Amino acid sequence: MSNSGLAAGALAAVFRRATRSGALEKDFREAVEAHLLELARQSGIDLAPHTEVTLGSSGRADTIYNRFIIEWEKPGSLKPSNAATKNRETIAQCQRYGDSLFWRTRERAGRIVGCCTDGHWFIFLTKPDRRWEASDPVPVNEASCRRFLEYFFSLQSGVALLPEYLAEDFSAENARTQRAVRALYQTLEKHGNAPALKALFDQWAAFFGAVTEYEQWRVKLANEDALRKMVRAFGLPQDGLDLNRFFFATHTFFAILTKLLAYLIVGRYTDLPTGGLADWKNLSADQLRERFADLEKGGPFHTAGIRNFLEGDFFAWYVRFFTPELAACLRAVVERLADYDPATLDLAPAPTQDLLKKLYHRLVSPHIRKALGEYYTPDWLAQRLLNMLDGGQFRGDPDVRLLDPTCGSGTFLVMAINAIRRNSIAQSLAPDELLRKICHNIVGIDLNPLAVIAARTNYLLALGPLLAHRGQEPLEIPVYLADSVMTPSRGDAQNLFEQDKVRVWLSIGQVELPLRLASQRGVAGLTHLLDEHLAKTPPTPPQDFTRRAEKALKACYSASKLKEQGLTAEQAWLKDEPTLAALYRTIYDLHKNGRNGMWARIIKNAFAPVFLAPFDFVAGNPPWINWQNLPEGYRNQTKHLWQQHGLFVHSGMDTILGKGKKDISTLVTYVAADSYLKDGGKLGFVITQSVFKTSGAGQGFRRFKSHRGTPLGVVWVDDFSEMQLFEGATNRTAVFILQKGK
């Protein structure tokens, strides 16, 4: 840095003042750290010290500035010779931290440096090769402070892409995050009634309500000190705060972060022509908006041959309202992310596993997540469940199909992919073949839009170097924004073939699709045609759509379904044409009224559960939400399913009042076993232990027989009710495995 002599002299003076007689380690450390942060700010370095970082079994390092570890000691505790006991202990501790950091980041030799100091002495530790070298203690003065600052500044570039570092840089306590969420919320307040934005917001609220304790979280959060503290830190008024908009703004910020991280991941593993986020730093506000607009349209991902990364995404709305304040806030996010080194993904893959779960935990406090009913499966518990499914050790057979119907951020999916990549049979396959097998066989569904974008990013992260072998055929990440309970349950063959259609319910109303197009190829083809005809100038009129699209849509018909029904394509078209015309008119009217944007893609995802089955394994941690806490509309839509699967053992007013504490996890279990699991397949869920004990709905659950009469034999149960497995929760937990047909 310039004026290094002046900076070193000033730092030496800070050390002298901070180590006055009787000074405590905490006061000494805080005074020096404050000065270092100010020096970094003046030098244009966006620096965040990572304090009390847990480094495996080595303990907690005092402070890590990227690759510069500082071990602070009480002033006066170190001696002029490293033969002193305290010196030896401190050096050994710092070396252990350095080794742990090396194994987590796989940094090159010499790229991690340690410093032990009590304010009177510096001991510098370097590792030019295999062994650490500790300098003799040198007095803290202008010369030694110059050396200290050289390490401090030179080791800041290329931040290791670790969850802990991201979590501190983008936590709710970070001013960068607070400014961005505040700007997003204020933009929502100003433009929230714009037709297109309101339609997206309403659909997001419907999805969000179905996966959280909808009827209780408002009341809970109104009295939550954690929320009031968070809102106050974000600079938002507590009086008149719109909680839905606040969470939508928070989710939008997390989604932006996630997409930028995905951009780094894809750039690392593909031939994407990009200079990374460093190219974004010096763009004008208009140019920055164009980059974000391209990102939100999926431009970089389409270029990299990934078809559906942002399909059904709800969080691109901000690009239409790119205010100067938003531009400044998002520029700060880009500038910090640009400092991260994606090479960590290869050098240290284990710590980056499920990167976003750890990041989300720091963005939304455990108190707020508890009030929302958001609990994330610990990695060890997810691994145990997978092992139990596969006879004690999950082998990662690349030909075995696994579904998580409520996948959250994708913990089970990531673990399954990692196991496949370690499997010896998989390693003998050509990389492109292995990639296609994984993307066909490891599948996730979730109703939370934020969870879906996180799971898709974690899926990309787990695929890693395999992405370079995707070939010419566009790759689809098999994580879908859909209701894994409602849609497949319409898949009762007798009912569907009589009606020749399947339905989903969205905030825009009921949407119907011809059954004969309910295949992956059929829905993808239809979605493409809907987008193509709406994008024309002017859009194709409703009365002309089916005539112009007839040939292409007939080509998408499922031949097996036509054969089963004894129909020709012409006969099927006569039956299906009115349904397709009605579907196009619905989206055309939305488009005409400024409310389109992405409904064709939402519809594609919503129908995904119809054509995904069958699976060898179903695994996951379904939401634990009581019947009475579900949104009223969702209760009404799913009531017949509870009855169909025998989960309502009460009737009349008792049912309406939710007697027996029916939990939606029981319904997810029966629908998943019935609709997704092949005969002989196994299902493993983390579930509330009460379903094995309670009367009422628990009685229906414990029948373990599908509504078609297929037995569902329970082969294993772990009772964890004496353990607190989820952060801040007192839920009684169980893990169980059942086998279909047993």
PDB file of N, CA and C in Angstrom, residues 365-411:
ATOM      1  N   SER A 365     -32.203 -15.581  11.252  1.00  0.00           N
ATOM      2  CA  SER A 365     -31.822 -16.066  12.575  1.00  0.00           C
ATOM      3  C   SER A 365     -32.585 -17.340  12.932  1.00  0.00           C
ATOM      4  N   PRO A 366     -32.025 -18.167  13.834  1.00  0.00           N
ATOM      5  CA  PRO A 366     -32.719 -19.402  14.236  1.00  0.00           C
ATOM      6  C   PRO A 366     -34.079 -19.136  14.860  1.00  0.00           C
ATOM      7  N   HIS A 367     -34.238 -17.990  15.554  1.00  0.00           N
ATOM      8  CA  HIS A 367     -35.536 -17.673  16.168  1.00  0.00           C
ATOM      9  C   HIS A 367     -36.600 -17.468  15.092  1.00  0.00           C
ATOM     10  N   ILE A 368     -36.221 -16.773  14.019  1.00  0.00           N
ATOM     11  CA  ILE A 368     -37.186 -16.519  12.944  1.00  0.00           C
ATOM     12  C   ILE A 368     -37.462 -17.812  12.184  1.00  0.00           C
ATOM     13  N   ARG A 369     -36.429 -18.604  11.934  1.00  0.00           N
ATOM     14  CA  ARG A 369     -36.644 -19.868  11.238  1.00  0.00           C
ATOM     15  C   ARG A 369     -37.525 -20.800  12.067  1.00  0.00           C
ATOM     16  N   LYS A 370     -37.358 -20.763  13.373  1.00  0.00           N
ATOM     17  CA  LYS A 370     -38.200 -21.596  14.244  1.00  0.00           C
ATOM     18  C   LYS A 370     -39.652 -21.153  14.157  1.00  0.00           C
ATOM     19  N   ALA A 371     -39.880 -19.831  14.204  1.00  0.00           N
ATOM     20  CA  ALA A 371     -41.253 -19.323  14.109  1.00  0.00           C
ATOM     21  C   ALA A 371     -41.899 -19.693  12.781  1.00  0.00           C
ATOM     22  N   LEU A 372     -41.078 -19.777  11.719  1.00  0.00           N
ATOM     23  CA  LEU A 372     -41.590 -20.139  10.397  1.00  0.00           C
ATOM     24  C   LEU A 372     -41.707 -21.649  10.212  1.00  0.00           C
ATOM     25  N   GLY A 373     -41.214 -22.413  11.186  1.00  0.00           N
ATOM     26  CA  GLY A 373     -41.234 -23.867  11.027  1.00  0.00           C
ATOM     27  C   GLY A 373     -40.190 -24.364  10.051  1.00  0.00           C
ATOM     28  N   GLU A 374     -39.098 -23.599   9.847  1.00  0.00           N
ATOM     29  CA  GLU A 374     -38.048 -23.985   8.899  1.00  0.00           C
ATOM     30  C   GLU A 374     -36.914 -24.675   9.653  1.00  0.00           C
ATOM     31  N   TYR A 375     -36.802 -25.973   9.449  1.00  0.00           N
ATOM     32  CA  TYR A 375     -35.736 -26.742  10.075  1.00  0.00           C
ATOM     33  C   TYR A 375     -34.990 -27.518   9.002  1.00  0.00           C
ATOM     34  N   TYR A 376     -33.667 -27.503   9.089  1.00  0.00           N
ATOM     35  CA  TYR A 376     -32.850 -28.138   8.066  1.00  0.00           C
ATOM     36  C   TYR A 376     -32.167 -29.374   8.630  1.00  0.00           C
ATOM     37  N   THR A 377     -32.158 -30.434   7.848  1.00  0.00           N
ATOM     38  CA  THR A 377     -31.659 -31.724   8.300  1.00  0.00           C
ATOM     39  C   THR A 377     -30.147 -31.669   8.519  1.00  0.00           C
ATOM     40  N   PRO A 378     -29.673 -32.038   9.716  1.00  0.00           N
ATOM     41  CA  PRO A 378     -28.216 -32.122   9.916  1.00  0.00           C
ATOM     42  C   PRO A 378     -27.612 -33.132   8.936  1.00  0.00           C
ATOM     43  N   ASP A 379     -26.409 -32.842   8.478  1.00  0.00           N
ATOM     44  CA  ASP A 379     -25.788 -33.701   7.463  1.00  0.00           C
ATOM     45  C   ASP A 379     -25.657 -35.143   7.944  1.00  0.00           C
ATOM     46  N   TRP A 380     -25.252 -35.315   9.215  1.00  0.00           N
ATOM     47  CA  TRP A 380     -25.035 -36.682   9.701  1.00  0.00           C
ATOM     48  C   TRP A 380     -26.341 -37.479   9.708  1.00  0.00           C
ATOM     49  N   LEU A 381     -27.463 -36.799  10.009  1.00  0.00           N
ATOM     50  CA  LEU A 381     -28.751 -37.483  10.049  1.00  0.00           C
ATOM     51  C   LEU A 381     -29.200 -37.867   8.641  1.00  0.00           C
ATOM     52  N   ALA A 382     -28.969 -36.954   7.676  1.00  0.00           N
ATOM     53  CA  ALA A 382     -29.305 -37.266   6.285  1.00  0.00           C
ATOM     54  C   ALA A 382     -28.484 -38.458   5.795  1.00  0.00           C
ATOM     55  N   GLN A 383     -27.188 -38.478   6.146  1.00  0.00           N
ATOM     56  CA  GLN A 383     -26.340 -39.588   5.724  1.00  0.00           C
ATOM     57  C   GLN A 383     -26.796 -40.894   6.345  1.00  0.00           C
ATOM     58  N   ARG A 384     -27.183 -40.856   7.616  1.00  0.00           N
ATOM     59  CA  ARG A 384     -27.663 -42.076   8.281  1.00  0.00           C
ATOM     60  C   ARG A 384     -28.919 -42.598   7.597  1.00  0.00           C
ATOM     61  N   LEU A 385     -29.836 -41.700   7.252  1.00  0.00           N
ATOM     62  CA  LEU A 385     -31.066 -42.125   6.599  1.00  0.00           C
ATOM     63  C   LEU A 385     -30.760 -42.795   5.251  1.00  0.00           C
ATOM     64  N   LEU A 386     -29.884 -42.191   4.458  1.00  0.00           N
ATOM     65  CA  LEU A 386     -29.517 -42.793   3.177  1.00  0.00           C
ATOM     66  C   LEU A 386     -28.887 -44.172   3.380  1.00  0.00           C
ATOM     67  N   ASN A 387     -28.038 -44.278   4.392  1.00  0.00           N
ATOM     68  CA  ASN A 387     -27.417 -45.576   4.679  1.00  0.00           C
ATOM     69  C   ASN A 387     -28.470 -46.626   5.031  1.00  0.00           C
ATOM     70  N   MET A 388     -29.465 -46.220   5.827  1.00  0.00           N
ATOM     71  CA  MET A 388     -30.527 -47.144   6.230  1.00  0.00           C
ATOM     72  C   MET A 388     -31.353 -47.600   5.025  1.00  0.00           C
ATOM     73  N   LEU A 389     -31.534 -46.727   4.063  1.00  0.00           N
ATOM     74  CA  LEU A 389     -32.281 -47.093   2.852  1.00  0.00           C
ATOM     75  C   LEU A 389     -31.579 -48.191   2.065  1.00  0.00           C
ATOM     76  N   ASP A 390     -30.254 -48.184   2.111  1.00  0.00           N
ATOM     77  CA  ASP A 390     -29.461 -49.030   1.215  1.00  0.00           C
ATOM     78  C   ASP A 390     -28.718 -50.123   1.973  1.00  0.00           C
ATOM     79  N   GLY A 391     -29.383 -50.673   2.987  1.00  0.00           N
ATOM     80  CA  GLY A 391     -28.821 -51.827   3.685  1.00  0.00           C
ATOM     81  C   GLY A 391     -27.661 -51.529   4.585  1.00  0.00           C
ATOM     82  N   GLY A 392     -27.572 -50.286   5.082  1.00  0.00           N
ATOM     83  CA  GLY A 392     -26.530 -49.950   6.044  1.00  0.00           C
ATOM     84  C   GLY A 392     -25.443 -49.049   5.505  1.00  0.00           C
ATOM     85  N   GLN A 393     -25.268 -49.019   4.200  1.00  0.00           N
ATOM     86  CA  GLN A 393     -24.260 -48.139   3.602  1.00  0.00           C
ATOM     87  C   GLN A 393     -24.746 -47.725   2.219  1.00  0.00           C
ATOM     88  N   PHE A 394     -24.977 -46.420   2.037  1.00  0.00           N
ATOM     89  CA  PHE A 394     -25.475 -45.935   0.750  1.00  0.00           C
ATOM     90  C   PHE A 394     -24.360 -46.064  -0.282  1.00  0.00           C
ATOM     91  N   ARG A 395     -24.592 -46.906  -1.283  1.00  0.00           N
ATOM     92  CA  ARG A 395     -23.521 -47.271  -2.214  1.00  0.00           C
ATOM     93  C   ARG A 395     -23.341 -46.278  -3.350  1.00  0.00           C
ATOM     94  N   GLY A 396     -24.371 -45.516  -3.676  1.00  0.00           N
ATOM     95  CA  GLY A 396     -24.248 -44.587  -4.795  1.00  0.00           C
ATOM     96  C   GLY A 396     -24.257 -45.283  -6.138  1.00  0.00           C
ATOM     97  N   ASP A 397     -25.103 -46.297  -6.277  1.00  0.00           N
ATOM     98  CA  ASP A 397     -25.247 -46.988  -7.565  1.00  0.00           C
ATOM     99  C   ASP A 397     -25.803 -45.992  -8.581  1.00  0.00           C
ATOM    100  N   PRO A 398     -25.094 -45.749  -9.684  1.00  0.00           N
ATOM    101  CA  PRO A 398     -25.543 -44.718 -10.630  1.00  0.00           C
ATOM    102  C   PRO A 398     -26.850 -45.055 -11.345  1.00  0.00           C
ATOM    103  N   ASP A 399     -27.276 -46.325 -11.287  1.00  0.00           N
ATOM    104  CA  ASP A 399     -28.518 -46.718 -11.960  1.00  0.00           C
ATOM    105  C   ASP A 399     -29.721 -46.746 -11.025  1.00  0.00           C
ATOM    106  N   VAL A 400     -29.520 -46.452  -9.772  1.00  0.00           N
ATOM    107  CA  VAL A 400     -30.623 -46.434  -8.805  1.00  0.00           C
ATOM    108  C   VAL A 400     -31.221 -45.030  -8.758  1.00  0.00           C
ATOM    109  N   ARG A 401     -32.550 -44.950  -8.817  1.00  0.00           N
ATOM    110  CA  ARG A 401     -33.229 -43.653  -8.858  1.00  0.00           C
ATOM    111  C   ARG A 401     -33.670 -43.248  -7.446  1.00  0.00           C
ATOM    112  N   LEU A 402     -33.420 -41.964  -7.091  1.00  0.00           N
ATOM    113  CA  LEU A 402     -33.776 -41.445  -5.774  1.00  0.00           C
ATOM    114  C   LEU A 402     -34.491 -40.106  -5.925  1.00  0.00           C
ATOM    115  N   LEU A 403     -35.563 -39.932  -5.174  1.00  0.00           N
ATOM    116  CA  LEU A 403     -36.330 -38.683  -5.163  1.00  0.00           C
ATOM    117  C   LEU A 403     -36.421 -38.145  -3.753  1.00  0.00           C
ATOM    118  N   ASP A 404     -36.215 -36.835  -3.602  1.00  0.00           N
ATOM    119  CA  ASP A 404     -36.581 -36.126  -2.379  1.00  0.00           C
ATOM    120  C   ASP A 404     -37.754 -35.224  -2.738  1.00  0.00           C
ATOM    121  N   PRO A 405     -38.979 -35.563  -2.291  1.00  0.00           N
ATOM    122  CA  PRO A 405     -40.165 -34.808  -2.712  1.00  0.00           C
ATOM    123  C   PRO A 405     -40.340 -33.473  -2.011  1.00  0.00           C
ATOM    124  N   THR A 406     -39.551 -33.206  -0.975  1.00  0.00           N
ATOM    125  CA  THR A 406     -39.564 -31.906  -0.284  1.00  0.00           C
ATOM    126  C   THR A 406     -38.110 -31.550  -0.013  1.00  0.00           C
ATOM    127  N   CYS A 407     -37.360 -31.242  -1.076  1.00  0.00           N
ATOM    128  CA  CYS A 407     -35.896 -31.316  -1.026  1.00  0.00           C
ATOM    129  C   CYS A 407     -35.212 -30.163  -0.320  1.00  0.00           C
ATOM    130  N   GLY A 408     -35.912 -29.059  -0.020  1.00  0.00           N
ATOM    131  CA  GLY A 408     -35.247 -27.937   0.616  1.00  0.00           C
ATOM    132  C   GLY A 408     -34.046 -27.480  -0.191  1.00  0.00           C
ATOM    133  N   SER A 409     -32.918 -27.260   0.478  1.00  0.00           N
ATOM    134  CA  SER A 409     -31.723 -26.789  -0.229  1.00  0.00           C
ATOM    135  C   SER A 409     -30.957 -27.922  -0.887  1.00  0.00           C
ATOM    136  N   GLY A 410     -31.474 -29.167  -0.780  1.00  0.00           N
ATOM    137  CA  GLY A 410     -30.888 -30.272  -1.541  1.00  0.00           C
ATOM    138  C   GLY A 410     -29.892 -31.140  -0.802  1.00  0.00           C
ATOM    139  N   THR A 411     -29.964 -31.192   0.527  1.00  0.00           N
ATOM    140  CA  THR A 411     -28.995 -31.964   1.306  1.00  0.00           C
ATOM    141  C   THR A 411     -28.936 -33.421   0.859  1.00  0.00           C
TER     142      THR A 411
END
